[in-house]
PDB file of N, CA and C in Angstrom:
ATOM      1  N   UNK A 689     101.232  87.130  62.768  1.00 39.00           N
ATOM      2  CA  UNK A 689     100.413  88.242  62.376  1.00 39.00           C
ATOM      3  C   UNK A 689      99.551  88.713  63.547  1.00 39.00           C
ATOM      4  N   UNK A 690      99.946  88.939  64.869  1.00 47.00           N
ATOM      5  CA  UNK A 690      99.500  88.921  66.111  1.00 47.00           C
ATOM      6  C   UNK A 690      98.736  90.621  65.912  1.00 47.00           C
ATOM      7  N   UNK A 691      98.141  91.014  66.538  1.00 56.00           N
ATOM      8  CA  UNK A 691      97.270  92.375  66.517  1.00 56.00           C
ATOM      9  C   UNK A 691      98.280  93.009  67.470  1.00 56.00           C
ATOM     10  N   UNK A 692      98.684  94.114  67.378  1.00 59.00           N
ATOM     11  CA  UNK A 692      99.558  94.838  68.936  1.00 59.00           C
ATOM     12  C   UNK A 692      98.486  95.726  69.306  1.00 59.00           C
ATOM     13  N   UNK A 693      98.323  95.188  70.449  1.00 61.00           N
ATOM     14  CA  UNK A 693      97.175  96.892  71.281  1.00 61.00           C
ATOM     15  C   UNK A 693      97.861  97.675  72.004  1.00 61.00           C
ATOM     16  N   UNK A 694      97.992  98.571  72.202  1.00 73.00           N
ATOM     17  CA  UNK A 694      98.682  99.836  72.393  1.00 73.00           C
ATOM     18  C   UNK A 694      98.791  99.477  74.013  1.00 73.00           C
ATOM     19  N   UNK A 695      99.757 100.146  74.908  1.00 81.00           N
ATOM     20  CA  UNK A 695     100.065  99.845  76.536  1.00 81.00           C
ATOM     21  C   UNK A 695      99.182 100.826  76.886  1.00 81.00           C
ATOM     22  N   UNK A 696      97.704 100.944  76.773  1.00 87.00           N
ATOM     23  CA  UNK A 696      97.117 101.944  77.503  1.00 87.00           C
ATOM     24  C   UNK A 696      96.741 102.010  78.694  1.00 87.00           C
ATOM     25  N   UNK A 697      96.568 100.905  79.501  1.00 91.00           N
ATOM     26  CA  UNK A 697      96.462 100.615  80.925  1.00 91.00           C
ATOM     27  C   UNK A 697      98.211 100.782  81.678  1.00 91.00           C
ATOM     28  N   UNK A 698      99.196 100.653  81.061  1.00 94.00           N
ATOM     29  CA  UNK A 698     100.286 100.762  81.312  1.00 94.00           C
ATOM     30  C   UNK A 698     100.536 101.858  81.823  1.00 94.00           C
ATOM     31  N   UNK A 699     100.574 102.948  80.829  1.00 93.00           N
ATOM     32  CA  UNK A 699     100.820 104.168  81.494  1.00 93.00           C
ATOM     33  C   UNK A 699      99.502 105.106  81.866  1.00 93.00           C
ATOM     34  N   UNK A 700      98.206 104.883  82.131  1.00 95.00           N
ATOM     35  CA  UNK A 700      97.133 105.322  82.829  1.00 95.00           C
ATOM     36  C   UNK A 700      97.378 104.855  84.291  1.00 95.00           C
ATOM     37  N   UNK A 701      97.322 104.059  84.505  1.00 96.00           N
ATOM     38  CA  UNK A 701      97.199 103.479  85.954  1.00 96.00           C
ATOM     39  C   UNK A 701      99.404 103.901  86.391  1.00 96.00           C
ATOM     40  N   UNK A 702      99.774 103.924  85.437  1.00 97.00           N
ATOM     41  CA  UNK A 702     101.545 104.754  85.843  1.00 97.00           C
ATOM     42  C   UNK A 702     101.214 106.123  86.428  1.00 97.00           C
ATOM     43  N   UNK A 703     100.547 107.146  85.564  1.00 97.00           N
ATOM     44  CA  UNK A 703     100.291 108.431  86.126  1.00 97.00           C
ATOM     45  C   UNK A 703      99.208 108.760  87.123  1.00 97.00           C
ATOM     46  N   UNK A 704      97.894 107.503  87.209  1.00 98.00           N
ATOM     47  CA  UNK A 704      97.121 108.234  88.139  1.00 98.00           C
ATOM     48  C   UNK A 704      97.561 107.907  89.757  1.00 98.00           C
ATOM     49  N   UNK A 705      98.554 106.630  89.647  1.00 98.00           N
ATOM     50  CA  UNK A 705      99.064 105.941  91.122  1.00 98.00           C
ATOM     51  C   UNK A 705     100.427 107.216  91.362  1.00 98.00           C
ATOM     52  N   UNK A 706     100.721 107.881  90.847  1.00 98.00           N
ATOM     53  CA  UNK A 706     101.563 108.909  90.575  1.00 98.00           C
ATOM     54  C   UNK A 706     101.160 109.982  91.076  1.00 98.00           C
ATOM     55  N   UNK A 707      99.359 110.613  90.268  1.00 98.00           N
ATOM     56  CA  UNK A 707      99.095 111.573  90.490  1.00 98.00           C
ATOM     57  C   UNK A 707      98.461 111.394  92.216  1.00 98.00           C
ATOM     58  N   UNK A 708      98.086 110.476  92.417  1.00 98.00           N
ATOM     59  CA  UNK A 708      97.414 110.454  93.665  1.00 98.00           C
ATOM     60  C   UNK A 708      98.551 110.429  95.291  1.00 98.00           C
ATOM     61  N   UNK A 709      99.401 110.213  94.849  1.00 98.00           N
ATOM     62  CA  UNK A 709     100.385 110.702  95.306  1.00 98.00           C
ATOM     63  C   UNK A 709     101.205 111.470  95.715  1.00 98.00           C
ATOM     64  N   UNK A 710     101.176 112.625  94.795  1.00 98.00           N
ATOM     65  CA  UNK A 710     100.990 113.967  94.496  1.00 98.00           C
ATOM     66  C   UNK A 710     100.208 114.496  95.447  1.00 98.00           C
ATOM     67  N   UNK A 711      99.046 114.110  94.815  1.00 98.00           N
ATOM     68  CA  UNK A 711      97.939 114.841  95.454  1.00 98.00           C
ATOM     69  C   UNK A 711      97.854 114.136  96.837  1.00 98.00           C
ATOM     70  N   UNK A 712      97.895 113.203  97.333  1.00 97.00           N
ATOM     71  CA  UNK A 712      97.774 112.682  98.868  1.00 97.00           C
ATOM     72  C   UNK A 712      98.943 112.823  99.942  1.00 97.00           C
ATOM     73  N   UNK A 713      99.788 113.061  99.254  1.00 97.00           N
ATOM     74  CA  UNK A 713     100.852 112.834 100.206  1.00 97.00           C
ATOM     75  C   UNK A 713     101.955 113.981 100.316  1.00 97.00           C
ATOM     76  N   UNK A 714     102.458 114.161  99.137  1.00 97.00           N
ATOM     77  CA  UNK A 714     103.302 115.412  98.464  1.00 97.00           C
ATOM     78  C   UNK A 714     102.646 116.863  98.674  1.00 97.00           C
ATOM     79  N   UNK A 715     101.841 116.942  98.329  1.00 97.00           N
ATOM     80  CA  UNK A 715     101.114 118.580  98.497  1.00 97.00           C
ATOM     81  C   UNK A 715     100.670 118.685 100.164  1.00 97.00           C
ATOM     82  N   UNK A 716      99.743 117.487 100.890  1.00 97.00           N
ATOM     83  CA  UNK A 716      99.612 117.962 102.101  1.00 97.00           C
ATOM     84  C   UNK A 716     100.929 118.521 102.973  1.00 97.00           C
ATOM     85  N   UNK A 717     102.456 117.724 102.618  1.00 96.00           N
ATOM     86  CA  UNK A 717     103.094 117.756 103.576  1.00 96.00           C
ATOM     87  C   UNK A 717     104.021 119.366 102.930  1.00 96.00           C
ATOM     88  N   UNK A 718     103.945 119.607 101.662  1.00 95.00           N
ATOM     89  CA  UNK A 718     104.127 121.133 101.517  1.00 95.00           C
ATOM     90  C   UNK A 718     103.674 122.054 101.942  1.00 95.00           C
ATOM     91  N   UNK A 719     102.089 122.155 101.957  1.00 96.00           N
ATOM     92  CA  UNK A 719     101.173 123.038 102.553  1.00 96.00           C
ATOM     93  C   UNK A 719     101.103 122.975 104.098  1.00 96.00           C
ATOM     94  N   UNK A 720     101.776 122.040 104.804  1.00 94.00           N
ATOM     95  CA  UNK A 720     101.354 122.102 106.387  1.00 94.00           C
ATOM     96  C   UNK A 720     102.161 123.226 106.669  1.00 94.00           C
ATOM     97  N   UNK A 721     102.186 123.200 107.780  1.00 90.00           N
ATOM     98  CA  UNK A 721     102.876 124.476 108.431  1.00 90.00           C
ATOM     99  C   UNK A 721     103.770 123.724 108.975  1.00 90.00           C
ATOM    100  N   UNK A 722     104.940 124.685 109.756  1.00 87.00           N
ATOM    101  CA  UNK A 722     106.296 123.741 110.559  1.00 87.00           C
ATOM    102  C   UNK A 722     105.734 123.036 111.815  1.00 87.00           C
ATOM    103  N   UNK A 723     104.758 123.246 112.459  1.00 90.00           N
ATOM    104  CA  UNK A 723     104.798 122.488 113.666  1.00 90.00           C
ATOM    105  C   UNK A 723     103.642 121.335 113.110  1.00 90.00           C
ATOM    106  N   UNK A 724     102.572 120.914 111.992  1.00 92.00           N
ATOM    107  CA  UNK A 724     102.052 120.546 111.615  1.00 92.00           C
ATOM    108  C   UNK A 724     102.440 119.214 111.170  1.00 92.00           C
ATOM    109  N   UNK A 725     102.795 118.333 111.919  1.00 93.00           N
ATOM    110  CA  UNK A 725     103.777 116.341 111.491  1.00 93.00           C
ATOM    111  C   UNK A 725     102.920 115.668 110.913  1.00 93.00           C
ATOM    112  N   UNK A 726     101.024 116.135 111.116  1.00 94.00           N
ATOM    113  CA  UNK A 726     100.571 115.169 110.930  1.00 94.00           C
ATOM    114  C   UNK A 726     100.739 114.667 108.899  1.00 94.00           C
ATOM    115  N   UNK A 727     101.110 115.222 108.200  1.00 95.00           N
ATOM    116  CA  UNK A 727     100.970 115.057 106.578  1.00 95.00           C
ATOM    117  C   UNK A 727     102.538 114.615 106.921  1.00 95.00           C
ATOM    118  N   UNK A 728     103.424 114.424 107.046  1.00 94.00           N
ATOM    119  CA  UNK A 728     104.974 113.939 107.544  1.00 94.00           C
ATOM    120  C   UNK A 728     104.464 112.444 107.831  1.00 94.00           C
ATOM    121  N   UNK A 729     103.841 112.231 108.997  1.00 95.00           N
ATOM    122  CA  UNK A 729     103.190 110.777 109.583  1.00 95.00           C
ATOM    123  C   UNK A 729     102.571 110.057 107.833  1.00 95.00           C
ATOM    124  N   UNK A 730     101.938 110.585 107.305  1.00 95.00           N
ATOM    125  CA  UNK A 730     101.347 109.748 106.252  1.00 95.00           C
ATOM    126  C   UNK A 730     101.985 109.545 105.006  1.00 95.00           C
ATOM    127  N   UNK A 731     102.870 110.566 104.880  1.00 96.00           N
ATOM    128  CA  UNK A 731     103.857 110.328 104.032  1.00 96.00           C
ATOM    129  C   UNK A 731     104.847 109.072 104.359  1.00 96.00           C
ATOM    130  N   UNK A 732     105.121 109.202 105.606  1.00 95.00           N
ATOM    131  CA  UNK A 732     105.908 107.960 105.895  1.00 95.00           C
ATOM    132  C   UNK A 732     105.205 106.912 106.133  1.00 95.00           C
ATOM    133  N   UNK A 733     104.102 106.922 106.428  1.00 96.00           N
ATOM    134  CA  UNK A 733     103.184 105.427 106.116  1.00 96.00           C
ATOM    135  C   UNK A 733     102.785 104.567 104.670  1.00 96.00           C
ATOM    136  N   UNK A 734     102.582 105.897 103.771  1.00 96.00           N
ATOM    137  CA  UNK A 734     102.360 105.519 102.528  1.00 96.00           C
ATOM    138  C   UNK A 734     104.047 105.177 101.795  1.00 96.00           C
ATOM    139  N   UNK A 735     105.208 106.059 102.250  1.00 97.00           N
ATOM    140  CA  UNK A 735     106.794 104.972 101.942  1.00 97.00           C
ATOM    141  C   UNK A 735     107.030 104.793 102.572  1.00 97.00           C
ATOM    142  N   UNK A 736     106.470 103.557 102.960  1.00 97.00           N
ATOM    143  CA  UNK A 736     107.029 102.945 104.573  1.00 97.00           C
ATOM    144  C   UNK A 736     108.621 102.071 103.704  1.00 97.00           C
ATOM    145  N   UNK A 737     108.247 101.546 102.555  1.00 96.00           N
ATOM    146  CA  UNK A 737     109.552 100.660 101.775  1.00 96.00           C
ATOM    147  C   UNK A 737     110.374 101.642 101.495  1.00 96.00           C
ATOM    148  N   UNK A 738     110.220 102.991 101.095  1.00 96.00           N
ATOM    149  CA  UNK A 738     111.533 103.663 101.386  1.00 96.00           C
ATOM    150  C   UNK A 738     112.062 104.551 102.925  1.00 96.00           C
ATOM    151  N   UNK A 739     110.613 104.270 103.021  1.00 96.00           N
ATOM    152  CA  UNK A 739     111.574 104.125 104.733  1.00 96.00           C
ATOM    153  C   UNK A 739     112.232 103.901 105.246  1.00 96.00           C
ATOM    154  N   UNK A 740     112.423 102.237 104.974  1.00 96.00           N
ATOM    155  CA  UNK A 740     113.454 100.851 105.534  1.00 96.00           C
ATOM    156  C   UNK A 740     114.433 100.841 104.567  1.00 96.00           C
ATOM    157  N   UNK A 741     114.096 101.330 103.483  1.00 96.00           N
ATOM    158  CA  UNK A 741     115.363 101.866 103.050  1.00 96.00           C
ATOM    159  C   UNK A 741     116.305 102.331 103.249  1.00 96.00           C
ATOM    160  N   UNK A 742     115.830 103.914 103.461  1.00 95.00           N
ATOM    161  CA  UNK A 742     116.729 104.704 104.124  1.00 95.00           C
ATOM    162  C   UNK A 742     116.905 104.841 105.682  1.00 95.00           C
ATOM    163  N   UNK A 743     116.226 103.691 106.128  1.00 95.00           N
ATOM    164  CA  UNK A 743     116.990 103.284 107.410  1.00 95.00           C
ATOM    165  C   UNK A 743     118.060 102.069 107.651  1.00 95.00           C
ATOM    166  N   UNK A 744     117.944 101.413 106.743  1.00 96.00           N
ATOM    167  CA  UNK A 744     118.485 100.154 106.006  1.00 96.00           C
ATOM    168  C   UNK A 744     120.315 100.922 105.537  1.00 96.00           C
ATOM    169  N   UNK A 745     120.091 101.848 105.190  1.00 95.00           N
ATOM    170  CA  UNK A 745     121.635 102.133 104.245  1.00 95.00           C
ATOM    171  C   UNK A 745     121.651 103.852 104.845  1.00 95.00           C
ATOM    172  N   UNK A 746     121.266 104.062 105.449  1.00 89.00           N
ATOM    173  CA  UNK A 746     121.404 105.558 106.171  1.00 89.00           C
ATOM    174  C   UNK A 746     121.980 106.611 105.482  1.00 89.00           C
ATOM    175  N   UNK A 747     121.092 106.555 104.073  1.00 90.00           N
ATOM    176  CA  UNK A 747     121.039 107.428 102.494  1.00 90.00           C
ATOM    177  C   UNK A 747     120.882 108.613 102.870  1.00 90.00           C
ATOM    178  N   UNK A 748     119.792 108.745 103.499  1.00 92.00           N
ATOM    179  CA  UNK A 748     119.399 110.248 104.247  1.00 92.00           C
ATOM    180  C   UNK A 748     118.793 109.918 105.749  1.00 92.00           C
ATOM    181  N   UNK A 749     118.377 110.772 105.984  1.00 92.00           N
ATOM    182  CA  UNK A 749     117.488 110.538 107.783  1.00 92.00           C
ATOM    183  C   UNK A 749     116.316 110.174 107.174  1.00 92.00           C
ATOM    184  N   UNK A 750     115.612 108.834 107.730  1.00 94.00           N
ATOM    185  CA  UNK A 750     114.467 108.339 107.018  1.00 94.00           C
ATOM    186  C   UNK A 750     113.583 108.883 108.131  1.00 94.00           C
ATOM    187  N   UNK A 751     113.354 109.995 108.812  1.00 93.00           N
ATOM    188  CA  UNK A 751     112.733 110.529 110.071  1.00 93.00           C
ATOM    189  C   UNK A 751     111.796 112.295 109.027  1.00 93.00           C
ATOM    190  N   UNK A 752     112.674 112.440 107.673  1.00 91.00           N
ATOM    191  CA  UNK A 752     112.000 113.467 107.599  1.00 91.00           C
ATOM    192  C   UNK A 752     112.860 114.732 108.501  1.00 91.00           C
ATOM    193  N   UNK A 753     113.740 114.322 109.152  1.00 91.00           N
ATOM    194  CA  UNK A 753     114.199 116.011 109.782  1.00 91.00           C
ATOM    195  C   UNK A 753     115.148 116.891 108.574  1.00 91.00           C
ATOM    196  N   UNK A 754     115.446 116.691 107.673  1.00 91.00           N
ATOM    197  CA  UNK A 754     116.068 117.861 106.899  1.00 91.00           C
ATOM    198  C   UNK A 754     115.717 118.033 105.287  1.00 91.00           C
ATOM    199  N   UNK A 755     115.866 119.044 104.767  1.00 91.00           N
ATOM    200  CA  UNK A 755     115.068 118.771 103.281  1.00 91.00           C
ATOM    201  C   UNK A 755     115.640 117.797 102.493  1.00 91.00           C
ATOM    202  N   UNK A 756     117.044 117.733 102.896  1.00 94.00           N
ATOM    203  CA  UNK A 756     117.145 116.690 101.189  1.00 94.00           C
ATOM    204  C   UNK A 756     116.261 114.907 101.774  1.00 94.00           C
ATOM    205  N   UNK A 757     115.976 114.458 102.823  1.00 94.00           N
ATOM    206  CA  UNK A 757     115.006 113.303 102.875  1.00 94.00           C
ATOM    207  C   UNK A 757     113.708 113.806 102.891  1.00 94.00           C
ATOM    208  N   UNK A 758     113.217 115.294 102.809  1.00 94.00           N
ATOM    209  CA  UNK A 758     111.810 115.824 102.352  1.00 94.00           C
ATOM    210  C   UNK A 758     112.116 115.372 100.989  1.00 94.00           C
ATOM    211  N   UNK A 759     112.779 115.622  99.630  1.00 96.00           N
ATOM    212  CA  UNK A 759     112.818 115.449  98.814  1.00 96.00           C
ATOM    213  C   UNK A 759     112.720 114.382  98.204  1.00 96.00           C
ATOM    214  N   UNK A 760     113.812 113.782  98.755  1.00 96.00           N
ATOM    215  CA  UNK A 760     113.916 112.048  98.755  1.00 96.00           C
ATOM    216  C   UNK A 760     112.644 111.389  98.475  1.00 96.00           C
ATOM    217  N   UNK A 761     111.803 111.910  99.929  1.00 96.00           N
ATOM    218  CA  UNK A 761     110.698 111.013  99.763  1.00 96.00           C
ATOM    219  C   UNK A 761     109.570 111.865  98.816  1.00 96.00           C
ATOM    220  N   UNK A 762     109.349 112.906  98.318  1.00 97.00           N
ATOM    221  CA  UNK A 762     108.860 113.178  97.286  1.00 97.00           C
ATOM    222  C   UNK A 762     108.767 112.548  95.885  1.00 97.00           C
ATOM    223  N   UNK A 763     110.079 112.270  95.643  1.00 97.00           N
ATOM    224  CA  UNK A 763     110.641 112.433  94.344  1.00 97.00           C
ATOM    225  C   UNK A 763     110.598 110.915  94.206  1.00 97.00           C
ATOM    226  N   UNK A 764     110.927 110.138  95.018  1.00 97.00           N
ATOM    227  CA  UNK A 764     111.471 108.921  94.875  1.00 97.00           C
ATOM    228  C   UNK A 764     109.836 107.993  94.949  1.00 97.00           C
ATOM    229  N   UNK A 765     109.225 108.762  95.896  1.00 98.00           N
ATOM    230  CA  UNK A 765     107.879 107.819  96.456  1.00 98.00           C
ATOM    231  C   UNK A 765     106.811 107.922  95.295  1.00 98.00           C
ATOM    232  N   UNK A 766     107.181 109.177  94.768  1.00 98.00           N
ATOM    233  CA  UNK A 766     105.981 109.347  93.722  1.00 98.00           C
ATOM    234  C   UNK A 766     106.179 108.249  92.417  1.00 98.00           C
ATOM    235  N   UNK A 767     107.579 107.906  91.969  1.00 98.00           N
ATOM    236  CA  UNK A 767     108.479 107.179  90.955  1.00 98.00           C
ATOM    237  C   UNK A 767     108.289 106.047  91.789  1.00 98.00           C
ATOM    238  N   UNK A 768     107.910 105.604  92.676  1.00 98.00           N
ATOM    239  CA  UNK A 768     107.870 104.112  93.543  1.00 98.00           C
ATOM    240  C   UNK A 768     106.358 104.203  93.094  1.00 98.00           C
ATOM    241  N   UNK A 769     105.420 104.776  93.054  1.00 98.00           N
ATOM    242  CA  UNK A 769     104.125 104.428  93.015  1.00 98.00           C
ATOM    243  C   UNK A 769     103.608 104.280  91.283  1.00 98.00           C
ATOM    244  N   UNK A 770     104.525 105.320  90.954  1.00 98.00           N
ATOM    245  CA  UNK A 770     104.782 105.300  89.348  1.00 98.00           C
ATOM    246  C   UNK A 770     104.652 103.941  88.652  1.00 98.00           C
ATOM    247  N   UNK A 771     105.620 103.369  89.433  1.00 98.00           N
ATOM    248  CA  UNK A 771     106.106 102.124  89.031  1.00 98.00           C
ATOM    249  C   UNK A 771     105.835 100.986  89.506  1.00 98.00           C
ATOM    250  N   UNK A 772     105.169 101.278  90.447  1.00 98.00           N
ATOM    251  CA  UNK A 772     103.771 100.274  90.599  1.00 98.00           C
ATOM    252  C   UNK A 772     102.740  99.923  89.777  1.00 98.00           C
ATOM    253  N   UNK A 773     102.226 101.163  90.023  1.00 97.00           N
ATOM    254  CA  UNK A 773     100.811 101.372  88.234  1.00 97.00           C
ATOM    255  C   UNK A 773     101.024 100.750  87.349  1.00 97.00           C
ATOM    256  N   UNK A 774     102.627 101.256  87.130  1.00 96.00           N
ATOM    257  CA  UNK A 774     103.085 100.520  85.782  1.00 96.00           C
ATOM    258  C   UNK A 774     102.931  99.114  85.127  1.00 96.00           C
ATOM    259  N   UNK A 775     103.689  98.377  86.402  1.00 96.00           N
ATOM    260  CA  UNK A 775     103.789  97.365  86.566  1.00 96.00           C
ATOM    261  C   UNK A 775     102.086  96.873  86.416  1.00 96.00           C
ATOM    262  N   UNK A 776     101.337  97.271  87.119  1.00 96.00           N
ATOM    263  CA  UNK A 776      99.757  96.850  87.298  1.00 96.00           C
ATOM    264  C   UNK A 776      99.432  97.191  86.469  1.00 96.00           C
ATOM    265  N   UNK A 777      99.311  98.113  85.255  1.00 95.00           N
ATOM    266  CA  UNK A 777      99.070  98.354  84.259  1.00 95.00           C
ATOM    267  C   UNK A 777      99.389  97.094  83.170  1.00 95.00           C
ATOM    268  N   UNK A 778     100.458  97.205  83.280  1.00 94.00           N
ATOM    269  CA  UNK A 778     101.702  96.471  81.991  1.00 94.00           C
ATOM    270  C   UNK A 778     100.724  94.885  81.918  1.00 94.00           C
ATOM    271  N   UNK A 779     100.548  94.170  83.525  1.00 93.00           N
ATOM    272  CA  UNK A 779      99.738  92.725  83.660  1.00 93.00           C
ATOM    273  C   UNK A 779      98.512  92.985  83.105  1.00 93.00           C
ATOM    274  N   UNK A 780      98.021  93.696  83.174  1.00 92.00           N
ATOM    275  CA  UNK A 780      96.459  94.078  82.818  1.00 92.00           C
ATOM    276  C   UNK A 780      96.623  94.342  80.918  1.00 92.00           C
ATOM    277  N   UNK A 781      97.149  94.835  80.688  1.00 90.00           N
ATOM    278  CA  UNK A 781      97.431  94.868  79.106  1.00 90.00           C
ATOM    279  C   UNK A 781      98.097  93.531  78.493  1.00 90.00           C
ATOM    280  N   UNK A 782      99.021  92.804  79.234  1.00 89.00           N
ATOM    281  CA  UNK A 782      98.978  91.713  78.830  1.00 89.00           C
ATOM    282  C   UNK A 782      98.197  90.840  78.407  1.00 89.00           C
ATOM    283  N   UNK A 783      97.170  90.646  79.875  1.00 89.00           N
ATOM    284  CA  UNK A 783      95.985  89.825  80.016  1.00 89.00           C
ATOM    285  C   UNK A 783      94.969  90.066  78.940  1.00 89.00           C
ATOM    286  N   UNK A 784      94.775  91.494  78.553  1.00 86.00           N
ATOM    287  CA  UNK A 784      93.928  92.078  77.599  1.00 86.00           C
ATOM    288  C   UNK A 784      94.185  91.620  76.259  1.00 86.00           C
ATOM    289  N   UNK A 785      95.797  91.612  75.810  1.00 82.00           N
ATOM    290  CA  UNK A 785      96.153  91.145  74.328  1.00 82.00           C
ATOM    291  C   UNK A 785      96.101  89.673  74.566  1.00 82.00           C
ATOM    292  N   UNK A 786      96.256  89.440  75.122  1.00 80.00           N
ATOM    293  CA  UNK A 786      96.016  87.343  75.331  1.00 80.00           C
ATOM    294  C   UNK A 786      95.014  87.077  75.013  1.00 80.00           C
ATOM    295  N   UNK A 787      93.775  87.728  75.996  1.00 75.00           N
ATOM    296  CA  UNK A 787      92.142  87.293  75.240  1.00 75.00           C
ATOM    297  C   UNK A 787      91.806  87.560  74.331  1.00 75.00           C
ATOM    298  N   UNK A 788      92.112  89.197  73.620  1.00 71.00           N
ATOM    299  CA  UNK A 788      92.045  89.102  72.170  1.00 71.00           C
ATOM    300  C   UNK A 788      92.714  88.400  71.163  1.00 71.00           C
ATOM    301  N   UNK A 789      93.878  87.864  71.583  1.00 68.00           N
ATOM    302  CA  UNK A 789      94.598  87.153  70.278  1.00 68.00           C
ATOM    303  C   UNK A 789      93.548  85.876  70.736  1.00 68.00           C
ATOM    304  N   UNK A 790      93.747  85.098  71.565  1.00 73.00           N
ATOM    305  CA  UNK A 790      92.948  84.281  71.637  1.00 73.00           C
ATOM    306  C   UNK A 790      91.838  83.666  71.008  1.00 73.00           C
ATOM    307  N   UNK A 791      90.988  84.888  70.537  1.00 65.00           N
ATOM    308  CA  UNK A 791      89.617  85.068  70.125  1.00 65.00           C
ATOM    309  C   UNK A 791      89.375  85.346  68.838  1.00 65.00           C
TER     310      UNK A 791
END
């Protein structure tokens, strides 16, 4: 007869490691201009793991020179951070229903 508490840290900390992402990394390197690398440089610092990825299996150019690895790392990095949160979320809601059943 366990209590279920809802995954609310699950998917909060899924969308804001998501949204900040978005917002830090994804939008600067849209808005720069073409000769402008420096939002390119931080994008590839912040997926440095799909970096080595796609230097690892040579999926796309992990350098950023053509759009479909602009995309790549959009699409994929934001769903990598996604799923981080998640994950950090998901432990944290665990931990949360443990002490309450507990108690």
């Amino acid at each position: 007869m366990g209590r279920r508490l809802p995954r609310l840290f699950t998917a909060l900390l899924a969308t804001l490691a998501a949204a900040l992402h978005v917002v830090f990394a994804v939008v600067p390197l849209f808005t720069a201009g073409p000769k402008d690398w420096g939002p390119a440089v931080v994008l590839l610092y912040l997926d440095y793991p799909l970096f080595l990825f796609f230097r690892a299996t040579s999926f796309c150019d992990p350098w950023l020179n053509d759009s479909k690895s602009v995309w790549l790392y959009c699409i994929l990095g934001t769903g990598m951070y996604a799923a981080a949160g998640a994950l950090i979320g998901y432990g944290i809601d665990r931990l949360r229903s443990r002490r309450l059943l507990c108690t």
